[in-house]
Amino acid sequence: MSREVNSKRIKILDAAERIEYSAIYKVLNDAAGTDYAGWMKATWPDLKPERSFRFWFPKLAETEYGVDVPAVLTYINTISEDWNELCFIDQRDRSNETYEPYNGYVLIYAKDPKGGPYIFRGVFKDDPSKSWPGHFVCRRIGTKVKLIGQPAYKIEILDDFRKK
């Protein structure tokens, strides 16, 4: 079943408005204009490096006795208190792999460690100076973004911190 793209649909996301959802598919249906009905992976539409943007849904790690504990499998995702830096650490051995930064924008909805909703945290970019295989750091570059299309195929950052 093929679905026609609505290129006139506009959706604004603003981290200051505490945009939250109980499930990934609800984020994608509302924000990206998809029609998913069930379980989703941690990224949308996928991890392809040529995409100009993607959504990422990290579950944040818990801290127990001063140690970060993965929320999912071997992945420790942490976010700074000001939400300006997100770090992803895969505890599996990645020493034989190479690191290639993702050059697109990452729209992050993070889930707190004790459950609760996925909350929009802003627009991020990979920081290659702080990243290597199995250890990725993203820096927030904006808090407001316009999504264009249904499903969304283009974005416009409305408050790009890098331009100030």
CSV table of N, CA, C and O in Angstrom, one decimal, residues 21 37 41-42 59 78 90 105 122 125-126 135 137 140 147 159:
chain,number,residue,atom,x,y,z
A,21,TYR,N,5.5,11.8,25.1
A,21,TYR,CA,4.6,10.7,24.6
A,21,TYR,C,5.0,9.4,25.4
A,21,TYR,O,6.1,9.2,25.8
A,37,ALA,N,1.5,1.6,14.0
A,37,ALA,CA,0.6,1.1,15.0
A,37,ALA,C,1.2,0.3,16.2
A,37,ALA,O,0.6,-0.1,17.1
A,41,LYS,N,11.8,0.7,16.5
A,41,LYS,CA,13.2,0.6,16.9
A,41,LYS,C,13.6,2.0,17.6
A,41,LYS,O,12.8,2.9,17.6
A,42,ALA,N,14.8,2.1,18.0
A,42,ALA,CA,15.3,3.3,18.6
A,42,ALA,C,15.5,4.5,17.7
A,42,ALA,O,15.7,5.6,18.2
A,59,LYS,N,16.8,5.4,25.8
A,59,LYS,CA,16.4,5.2,27.2
A,59,LYS,C,17.6,5.6,28.0
A,59,LYS,O,18.6,5.0,27.8
A,78,THR,N,23.4,8.7,28.5
A,78,THR,CA,23.3,9.7,29.6
A,78,THR,C,23.1,11.1,28.9
A,78,THR,O,23.6,11.3,27.8
A,90,ASP,N,28.2,1.9,24.2
A,90,ASP,CA,27.9,0.5,24.0
A,90,ASP,C,29.0,-0.2,24.7
A,90,ASP,O,30.2,-0.1,24.3
A,105,TYR,N,21.0,15.7,11.2
A,105,TYR,CA,20.5,16.2,12.5
A,105,TYR,C,19.7,15.1,13.2
A,105,TYR,O,19.1,14.2,12.6
A,122,GLY,N,15.4,18.2,21.9
A,122,GLY,CA,15.9,19.2,21.0
A,122,GLY,C,16.6,18.5,19.8
A,122,GLY,O,16.4,17.4,19.5
A,125,LYS,N,23.6,17.3,17.0
A,125,LYS,CA,24.6,16.9,16.0
A,125,LYS,C,25.6,16.0,16.6
A,125,LYS,O,26.0,16.3,17.8
A,126,ASP,N,26.1,15.0,15.9
A,126,ASP,CA,27.3,14.3,16.4
A,126,ASP,C,28.5,15.2,16.6
A,126,ASP,O,28.7,16.1,15.9
A,135,HIS,N,31.3,4.7,21.4
A,135,HIS,CA,31.1,5.9,22.3
A,135,HIS,C,30.8,7.1,21.4
A,135,HIS,O,31.7,7.7,20.8
A,137,VAL,N,29.0,11.0,21.1
A,137,VAL,CA,28.5,12.1,21.8
A,137,VAL,C,27.8,13.0,20.8
A,137,VAL,O,28.3,13.3,19.7
A,140,ARG,N,23.6,19.4,21.6
A,140,ARG,CA,22.4,20.1,21.2
A,140,ARG,C,22.7,21.4,20.5
A,140,ARG,O,23.5,22.2,21.0
A,147,LEU,N,9.1,20.5,11.2
A,147,LEU,CA,9.1,19.3,10.4
A,147,LEU,C,8.1,19.6,9.2
A,147,LEU,O,7.0,20.1,9.4
A,159,ASP,N,16.0,27.7,15.8
A,159,ASP,CA,16.8,28.5,16.8
A,159,ASP,C,18.2,27.9,16.8
A,159,ASP,O,18.7,27.5,17.9
